[in-house]
mmCIF file of C-alpha atoms in Angstrom:
data_model
loop_
_atom_site.group_PDB
_atom_site.id
_atom_site.type_symbol
_atom_site.label_atom_id
_atom_site.label_comp_id
_atom_site.label_asym_id
_atom_site.label_seq_id
_atom_site.Cartn_x
_atom_site.Cartn_y
_atom_site.Cartn_z
ATOM 1 C CA UNK A 1 58.101 2.700 -68.195
ATOM 2 C CA UNK A 2 56.309 3.326 -64.894
ATOM 3 C CA UNK A 3 58.429 4.818 -62.126
ATOM 4 C CA UNK A 4 58.304 3.388 -58.602
ATOM 5 C CA UNK A 5 58.696 6.166 -56.043
ATOM 6 C CA UNK A 6 59.785 5.874 -52.400
ATOM 7 C CA UNK A 7 58.596 8.435 -49.832
ATOM 8 C CA UNK A 8 60.698 8.479 -46.648
ATOM 9 C CA UNK A 9 59.246 10.471 -43.756
ATOM 10 C CA UNK A 10 58.390 9.663 -40.146
ATOM 11 C CA UNK A 11 55.195 11.712 -40.474
ATOM 12 C CA UNK A 12 52.267 9.773 -41.923
ATOM 13 C CA UNK A 13 50.657 13.145 -42.703
ATOM 14 C CA UNK A 14 53.526 14.208 -44.961
ATOM 15 C CA UNK A 15 53.611 10.779 -46.640
ATOM 16 C CA UNK A 16 49.902 11.130 -47.373
ATOM 17 C CA UNK A 17 50.327 14.656 -48.779
ATOM 18 C CA UNK A 18 53.257 13.632 -51.001
ATOM 19 C CA UNK A 19 51.329 10.580 -52.195
ATOM 20 C CA UNK A 20 48.562 12.927 -53.332
ATOM 21 C CA UNK A 21 50.995 15.340 -55.000
ATOM 22 C CA UNK A 22 52.644 12.484 -56.899
ATOM 23 C CA UNK A 23 49.252 11.397 -58.220
ATOM 24 C CA UNK A 24 48.815 14.904 -59.669
ATOM 25 C CA UNK A 25 52.060 14.832 -61.656
ATOM 26 C CA UNK A 26 52.225 13.810 -65.292
ATOM 27 C CA UNK A 27 54.963 11.253 -64.711
ATOM 28 C CA UNK A 28 54.167 7.605 -65.497
ATOM 29 C CA UNK A 29 53.789 6.517 -61.914
ATOM 30 C CA UNK A 30 54.215 2.901 -60.809
ATOM 31 C CA UNK A 31 53.942 2.017 -57.142
ATOM 32 C CA UNK A 32 54.384 4.651 -54.448
ATOM 33 C CA UNK A 33 56.145 3.010 -51.506
ATOM 34 C CA UNK A 34 56.603 4.456 -48.033
ATOM 35 C CA UNK A 35 59.159 4.219 -45.242
ATOM 36 C CA UNK A 36 59.225 5.866 -41.813
ATOM 37 C CA UNK A 37 63.015 6.240 -41.528
ATOM 38 C CA UNK A 38 66.282 5.578 -43.334
ATOM 39 C CA UNK A 39 66.583 1.983 -42.127
ATOM 40 C CA UNK A 40 63.139 1.071 -43.464
ATOM 41 C CA UNK A 41 63.897 2.935 -46.683
ATOM 42 C CA UNK A 42 67.090 0.969 -47.342
ATOM 43 C CA UNK A 43 65.153 -2.268 -46.772
ATOM 44 C CA UNK A 44 62.547 -1.190 -49.344
ATOM 45 C CA UNK A 45 65.284 -0.308 -51.835
ATOM 46 C CA UNK A 46 66.888 -3.738 -51.415
ATOM 47 C CA UNK A 47 63.630 -5.371 -52.455
ATOM 48 C CA UNK A 48 62.330 -3.004 -55.141
ATOM 49 C CA UNK A 49 63.774 -1.070 -58.073
ATOM 50 C CA UNK A 50 63.107 2.545 -57.109
ATOM 51 C CA UNK A 51 63.201 5.361 -59.677
ATOM 52 C CA UNK A 52 62.806 8.394 -57.402
ATOM 53 C CA UNK A 53 63.169 9.043 -53.665
ATOM 54 C CA UNK A 54 61.550 11.880 -51.677
ATOM 55 C CA UNK A 55 63.120 11.986 -48.210
ATOM 56 C CA UNK A 56 62.826 13.943 -44.991
ATOM 57 C CA UNK A 57 66.000 14.705 -42.995
ATOM 58 C CA UNK A 58 64.993 14.582 -39.311
ATOM 59 C CA UNK A 59 63.882 11.008 -38.647
ATOM 60 C CA UNK A 60 64.515 8.414 -35.924
ATOM 61 C CA UNK A 61 66.910 5.451 -36.304
ATOM 62 C CA UNK A 62 68.604 6.747 -39.455
ATOM 63 C CA UNK A 63 68.153 10.335 -40.589
ATOM 64 C CA UNK A 64 67.804 11.475 -44.182
ATOM 65 C CA UNK A 65 71.416 12.543 -44.605
ATOM 66 C CA UNK A 66 72.773 9.198 -43.374
ATOM 67 C CA UNK A 67 70.265 7.454 -45.632
ATOM 68 C CA UNK A 68 71.413 9.548 -48.598
ATOM 69 C CA UNK A 69 75.045 8.647 -47.913
ATOM 70 C CA UNK A 70 74.124 4.942 -47.851
ATOM 71 C CA UNK A 71 72.240 5.277 -51.129
ATOM 72 C CA UNK A 72 75.116 7.016 -52.872
ATOM 73 C CA UNK A 73 77.603 4.437 -51.550
ATOM 74 C CA UNK A 74 75.947 1.669 -53.549
ATOM 75 C CA UNK A 75 76.821 1.825 -57.278
ATOM 76 C CA UNK A 76 73.439 0.505 -58.489
ATOM 77 C CA UNK A 77 71.620 3.244 -56.539
ATOM 78 C CA UNK A 78 74.061 6.015 -57.277
ATOM 79 C CA UNK A 79 72.034 7.567 -60.096
ATOM 80 C CA UNK A 80 68.587 7.407 -58.441
ATOM 81 C CA UNK A 81 67.299 10.983 -57.984
ATOM 82 C CA UNK A 82 66.834 11.865 -54.310
ATOM 83 C CA UNK A 83 64.925 15.010 -53.303
ATOM 84 C CA UNK A 84 65.125 16.144 -49.688
ATOM 85 C CA UNK A 85 61.861 17.604 -48.300
ATOM 86 C CA UNK A 86 62.433 18.993 -44.822
ATOM 87 C CA UNK A 87 61.913 21.756 -42.282
ATOM 88 C CA UNK A 88 65.711 22.114 -42.115
ATOM 89 C CA UNK A 89 66.393 25.353 -43.955
ATOM 90 C CA UNK A 90 69.899 26.277 -42.871
ATOM 91 C CA UNK A 91 72.478 26.796 -45.604
ATOM 92 C CA UNK A 92 74.728 24.218 -43.907
ATOM 93 C CA UNK A 93 72.081 21.495 -44.139
ATOM 94 C CA UNK A 94 71.307 22.322 -47.768
ATOM 95 C CA UNK A 95 74.999 22.229 -48.692
ATOM 96 C CA UNK A 96 75.497 19.013 -46.738
ATOM 97 C CA UNK A 97 72.616 17.350 -48.576
ATOM 98 C CA UNK A 98 73.856 18.523 -51.980
ATOM 99 C CA UNK A 99 77.405 17.365 -51.233
ATOM 100 C CA UNK A 100 76.081 13.945 -50.240
ATOM 101 C CA UNK A 101 74.296 13.698 -53.580
ATOM 102 C CA UNK A 102 70.786 15.133 -53.229
ATOM 103 C CA UNK A 103 69.419 16.349 -56.575
ATOM 104 C CA UNK A 104 66.825 18.620 -55.024
ATOM 105 C CA UNK A 105 65.926 20.313 -51.764
ATOM 106 C CA UNK A 106 62.474 21.575 -50.806
ATOM 107 C CA UNK A 107 61.783 23.258 -47.504
ATOM 108 C CA UNK A 108 58.564 22.622 -45.541
ATOM 109 C CA UNK A 109 56.064 24.191 -45.779
ATOM 110 C CA UNK A 110 55.772 23.512 -49.498
ATOM 111 C CA UNK A 111 53.180 23.851 -52.231
ATOM 112 C CA UNK A 112 52.245 20.994 -54.540
ATOM 113 C CA UNK A 113 53.634 23.050 -57.422
ATOM 114 C CA UNK A 114 57.059 23.308 -55.782
ATOM 115 C CA UNK A 115 57.236 19.536 -55.390
ATOM 116 C CA UNK A 116 56.018 18.908 -58.946
ATOM 117 C CA UNK A 117 58.554 21.365 -60.387
ATOM 118 C CA UNK A 118 61.400 19.819 -58.422
ATOM 119 C CA UNK A 119 60.440 16.302 -59.534
ATOM 120 C CA UNK A 120 60.184 17.388 -63.192
ATOM 121 C CA UNK A 121 63.524 19.133 -62.949
ATOM 122 C CA UNK A 122 65.253 16.118 -61.360
ATOM 123 C CA UNK A 123 63.763 13.561 -63.748
ATOM 124 C CA UNK A 124 64.389 15.819 -66.740
ATOM 125 C CA UNK A 125 68.034 16.170 -65.786
ATOM 126 C CA UNK A 126 68.589 12.417 -65.926
ATOM 127 C CA UNK B 1 64.596 29.930 -13.045
ATOM 128 C CA UNK B 2 67.343 31.452 -15.203
ATOM 129 C CA UNK B 3 67.898 35.216 -15.189
ATOM 130 C CA UNK B 4 70.081 35.089 -18.288
ATOM 131 C CA UNK B 5 68.173 36.713 -21.129
ATOM 132 C CA UNK B 6 68.411 35.376 -24.686
ATOM 133 C CA UNK B 7 69.997 37.675 -27.317
ATOM 134 C CA UNK B 8 66.611 38.107 -28.958
ATOM 135 C CA UNK B 9 63.722 40.147 -27.596
ATOM 136 C CA UNK B 10 60.202 38.849 -26.944
ATOM 137 C CA UNK B 11 58.985 41.212 -29.697
ATOM 138 C CA UNK B 12 61.431 39.659 -32.156
ATOM 139 C CA UNK B 13 60.442 36.135 -31.108
ATOM 140 C CA UNK B 14 56.744 36.981 -31.470
ATOM 141 C CA UNK B 15 57.395 38.523 -34.902
ATOM 142 C CA UNK B 16 59.207 35.383 -36.113
ATOM 143 C CA UNK B 17 56.402 33.178 -34.785
ATOM 144 C CA UNK B 18 53.808 35.397 -36.483
ATOM 145 C CA UNK B 19 55.495 35.314 -39.873
ATOM 146 C CA UNK B 20 56.309 31.602 -39.868
ATOM 147 C CA UNK B 21 52.933 30.472 -38.563
ATOM 148 C CA UNK B 22 51.153 32.528 -41.207
ATOM 149 C CA UNK B 23 53.472 31.075 -43.857
ATOM 150 C CA UNK B 24 52.681 27.486 -42.795
ATOM 151 C CA UNK B 25 48.930 28.164 -42.732
ATOM 152 C CA UNK B 26 48.814 29.920 -46.107
ATOM 153 C CA UNK B 27 51.148 27.475 -47.866
ATOM 154 C CA UNK B 28 49.845 24.170 -46.508
ATOM 155 C CA UNK B 29 46.208 24.986 -45.677
ATOM 156 C CA UNK B 30 45.291 27.975 -47.821
ATOM 157 C CA UNK B 31 44.259 29.838 -44.641
ATOM 158 C CA UNK B 32 45.400 33.303 -43.649
ATOM 159 C CA UNK B 33 45.962 33.756 -39.897
ATOM 160 C CA UNK B 34 47.151 36.890 -38.154
ATOM 161 C CA UNK B 35 48.910 37.035 -34.811
ATOM 162 C CA UNK B 36 47.238 38.810 -31.906
ATOM 163 C CA UNK B 37 49.017 40.558 -29.008
ATOM 164 C CA UNK B 38 51.565 38.232 -27.433
ATOM 165 C CA UNK B 39 52.047 37.377 -23.761
ATOM 166 C CA UNK B 40 55.709 37.251 -22.696
ATOM 167 C CA UNK B 41 54.992 35.874 -19.223
ATOM 168 C CA UNK B 42 52.769 32.878 -19.890
ATOM 169 C CA UNK B 43 53.348 30.139 -17.279
ATOM 170 C CA UNK B 44 50.779 27.576 -16.215
ATOM 171 C CA UNK B 45 48.167 26.870 -18.868
ATOM 172 C CA UNK B 46 44.938 25.005 -18.211
ATOM 173 C CA UNK B 47 44.064 22.762 -21.125
ATOM 174 C CA UNK B 48 40.635 21.246 -21.603
ATOM 175 C CA UNK B 49 39.635 19.378 -24.739
ATOM 176 C CA UNK B 50 42.760 20.621 -26.429
ATOM 177 C CA UNK B 51 45.384 19.199 -28.729
ATOM 178 C CA UNK B 52 48.853 20.292 -27.602
ATOM 179 C CA UNK B 53 52.018 19.519 -29.592
ATOM 180 C CA UNK B 54 55.430 20.052 -28.009
ATOM 181 C CA UNK B 55 58.778 20.140 -29.814
ATOM 182 C CA UNK B 56 62.109 20.612 -28.041
ATOM 183 C CA UNK B 57 65.211 22.214 -29.455
ATOM 184 C CA UNK B 58 68.790 22.147 -28.243
ATOM 185 C CA UNK B 59 71.949 24.114 -28.951
ATOM 186 C CA UNK B 60 73.629 26.985 -27.153
ATOM 187 C CA UNK B 61 70.098 27.806 -26.084
ATOM 188 C CA UNK B 62 67.676 25.051 -25.165
ATOM 189 C CA UNK B 63 63.963 25.321 -25.223
ATOM 190 C CA UNK B 64 60.672 24.085 -26.409
ATOM 191 C CA UNK B 65 57.924 25.222 -28.687
ATOM 192 C CA UNK B 66 54.291 24.254 -28.646
ATOM 193 C CA UNK B 67 51.160 24.689 -30.672
ATOM 194 C CA UNK B 68 47.705 24.196 -29.193
ATOM 195 C CA UNK B 69 44.070 24.478 -30.169
ATOM 196 C CA UNK B 70 40.703 22.877 -29.496
ATOM 197 C CA UNK B 71 39.900 19.389 -30.758
ATOM 198 C CA UNK B 72 37.401 20.670 -33.360
ATOM 199 C CA UNK B 73 39.940 23.187 -34.716
ATOM 200 C CA UNK B 74 42.610 20.445 -34.843
ATOM 201 C CA UNK B 75 40.142 18.366 -36.899
ATOM 202 C CA UNK B 76 39.513 21.317 -39.245
ATOM 203 C CA UNK B 77 43.238 22.038 -39.684
ATOM 204 C CA UNK B 78 44.017 18.357 -40.274
ATOM 205 C CA UNK B 79 41.143 18.098 -42.737
ATOM 206 C CA UNK B 80 42.576 20.927 -44.821
ATOM 207 C CA UNK B 81 46.125 19.564 -44.586
ATOM 208 C CA UNK B 82 45.172 16.011 -45.585
ATOM 209 C CA UNK B 83 42.131 16.871 -47.730
ATOM 210 C CA UNK B 84 39.905 14.614 -45.644
ATOM 211 C CA UNK B 85 37.134 15.164 -43.137
ATOM 212 C CA UNK B 86 37.584 14.465 -39.443
ATOM 213 C CA UNK B 87 34.809 14.704 -36.877
ATOM 214 C CA UNK B 88 36.865 13.452 -33.951
ATOM 215 C CA UNK B 89 40.518 13.640 -32.946
ATOM 216 C CA UNK B 90 42.076 10.393 -34.211
ATOM 217 C CA UNK B 91 45.567 9.196 -35.166
ATOM 218 C CA UNK B 92 45.492 11.107 -38.468
ATOM 219 C CA UNK B 93 44.631 14.349 -36.666
ATOM 220 C CA UNK B 94 47.333 13.842 -34.032
ATOM 221 C CA UNK B 95 49.895 13.102 -36.721
ATOM 222 C CA UNK B 96 48.847 16.108 -38.806
ATOM 223 C CA UNK B 97 49.068 18.399 -35.785
ATOM 224 C CA UNK B 98 52.499 16.989 -34.977
ATOM 225 C CA UNK B 99 53.602 17.908 -38.479
ATOM 226 C CA UNK B 100 52.127 21.410 -38.109
ATOM 227 C CA UNK B 101 54.220 21.819 -34.923
ATOM 228 C CA UNK B 102 57.270 20.444 -36.704
ATOM 229 C CA UNK B 103 56.922 23.006 -39.498
ATOM 230 C CA UNK B 104 56.067 26.013 -37.305
ATOM 231 C CA UNK B 105 58.685 25.395 -34.607
ATOM 232 C CA UNK B 106 61.210 24.133 -37.178
ATOM 233 C CA UNK B 107 60.931 27.323 -39.190
ATOM 234 C CA UNK B 108 61.160 29.357 -35.982
ATOM 235 C CA UNK B 109 64.442 27.695 -34.971
ATOM 236 C CA UNK B 110 65.954 28.325 -38.416
ATOM 237 C CA UNK B 111 65.048 32.032 -38.258
ATOM 238 C CA UNK B 112 66.117 32.394 -34.627
ATOM 239 C CA UNK B 113 69.449 30.674 -35.312
ATOM 240 C CA UNK B 114 70.882 34.018 -36.447
ATOM 241 C CA UNK B 115 70.615 35.229 -32.837
ATOM 242 C CA UNK B 116 70.739 31.957 -30.892
ATOM 243 C CA UNK B 117 73.207 29.908 -32.937
ATOM 244 C CA UNK B 118 72.448 26.587 -34.602
ATOM 245 C CA UNK B 119 69.652 24.624 -32.934
ATOM 246 C CA UNK B 120 68.594 20.998 -33.343
ATOM 247 C CA UNK B 121 64.947 20.008 -33.326
ATOM 248 C CA UNK B 122 63.444 17.085 -31.392
ATOM 249 C CA UNK B 123 60.536 14.862 -32.365
ATOM 250 C CA UNK B 124 57.053 16.326 -31.715
ATOM 251 C CA UNK B 125 54.990 14.988 -28.817
ATOM 252 C CA UNK B 126 51.234 15.329 -29.288
ATOM 253 C CA UNK B 127 48.768 15.307 -26.386
ATOM 254 C CA UNK B 128 44.981 15.353 -26.530
ATOM 255 C CA UNK B 129 42.798 15.280 -23.477
ATOM 256 C CA UNK B 130 40.625 17.010 -20.929
ATOM 257 C CA UNK B 131 41.500 18.879 -17.797
ATOM 258 C CA UNK B 132 45.284 18.915 -17.853
ATOM 259 C CA UNK B 133 47.926 21.577 -17.347
ATOM 260 C CA UNK B 134 51.091 22.476 -19.207
ATOM 261 C CA UNK B 135 53.998 24.291 -17.604
ATOM 262 C CA UNK B 136 57.747 24.488 -18.048
ATOM 263 C CA UNK B 137 60.273 22.973 -15.742
ATOM 264 C CA UNK B 138 61.304 25.414 -13.015
ATOM 265 C CA UNK B 139 58.476 27.816 -13.828
ATOM 266 C CA UNK B 140 60.155 29.282 -16.920
ATOM 267 C CA UNK B 141 57.864 31.605 -18.882
ATOM 268 C CA UNK B 142 56.605 31.026 -22.385
ATOM 269 C CA UNK B 143 56.210 33.690 -25.020
ATOM 270 C CA UNK B 144 52.685 32.929 -26.192
ATOM 271 C CA UNK B 145 51.337 34.217 -29.509
ATOM 272 C CA UNK B 146 47.601 33.767 -30.201
ATOM 273 C CA UNK B 147 46.084 33.479 -33.672
ATOM 274 C CA UNK B 148 42.493 33.491 -34.784
ATOM 275 C CA UNK B 149 41.728 30.590 -37.113
ATOM 276 C CA UNK B 150 38.205 29.696 -38.293
ATOM 277 C CA UNK B 151 36.863 31.776 -35.401
ATOM 278 C CA UNK B 152 38.861 29.852 -32.779
ATOM 279 C CA UNK B 153 42.095 30.375 -30.886
ATOM 280 C CA UNK B 154 45.302 28.723 -32.120
ATOM 281 C CA UNK B 155 48.314 29.386 -29.934
ATOM 282 C CA UNK B 156 52.057 29.082 -30.541
ATOM 283 C CA UNK B 157 54.448 29.271 -27.571
ATOM 284 C CA UNK B 158 58.229 29.372 -27.250
ATOM 285 C CA UNK B 159 60.405 28.995 -24.155
ATOM 286 C CA UNK B 160 64.177 29.584 -24.173
ATOM 287 C CA UNK B 161 66.738 28.757 -21.491
ATOM 288 C CA UNK B 162 70.537 29.008 -21.684
ATOM 289 C CA UNK B 163 72.313 25.695 -22.084
ATOM 290 C CA UNK B 164 75.226 24.843 -19.807
ATOM 291 C CA UNK B 165 77.694 24.949 -22.706
ATOM 292 C CA UNK B 166 76.285 28.218 -24.064
ATOM 293 C CA UNK B 167 79.711 29.891 -23.871
ATOM 294 C CA UNK B 168 81.607 26.918 -25.218
ATOM 295 C CA UNK B 169 83.675 27.612 -28.311
#
């Protein structure tokens, strides 16, 4: 079954790069949807069944950690894999994201291979 | 202008900028760039036909970081980042350069946090235009590190000032 993926990042450049990386993976990809912040992302998730989320942390309106908390608070979204992709590299931020329920954490700058490996690992663990 | 010096030397700041900028270029663009000699007293900068991206950070030390280069180099960098071709500076190029600043300055603040304490990053501001000047409030100096990229100059600058609650527990 094709997997709909949501990319959450306020940078159109990063959304474009991740879109391209996703197209290079061997997962059965459905639609790739985009949101510019956590508020937009929650609205997308209310209207579509999402199978994987790639999210930045530093964003306006609602940041990635607040968004992650909202996702995990809803039982029907609780098992959706969420991978954080961010410039935030401090141990505190990583631990915070993991404790809130992130399955993966990739620091920018990243290679396509790092993203692909993290996606495979998260989807394989389901 | 503040006389309080940050607990990190200009050499250390320049070294962190050099390493992180090279890491961003090699990882995201497949380009190797090496830092040239830095200027620890850079103040007013005349910009003409340049793309300048500014990112602020706050914490016990406040400051800002910037990246700058010519329009054609910004197009070349953005083209490699987004795997597209750009002949003029457009929204895609400005956004790509904003993300380059976010990564370079963001990685700097994580590395510098060991000396400066935890810092929070602002949202990048990207400027493109002719015949303008950039300077810091109150004449504070930048530490400016030049790089050679595709035969052109790419510059990364950092300015640090103590915050009012620097000694707060």
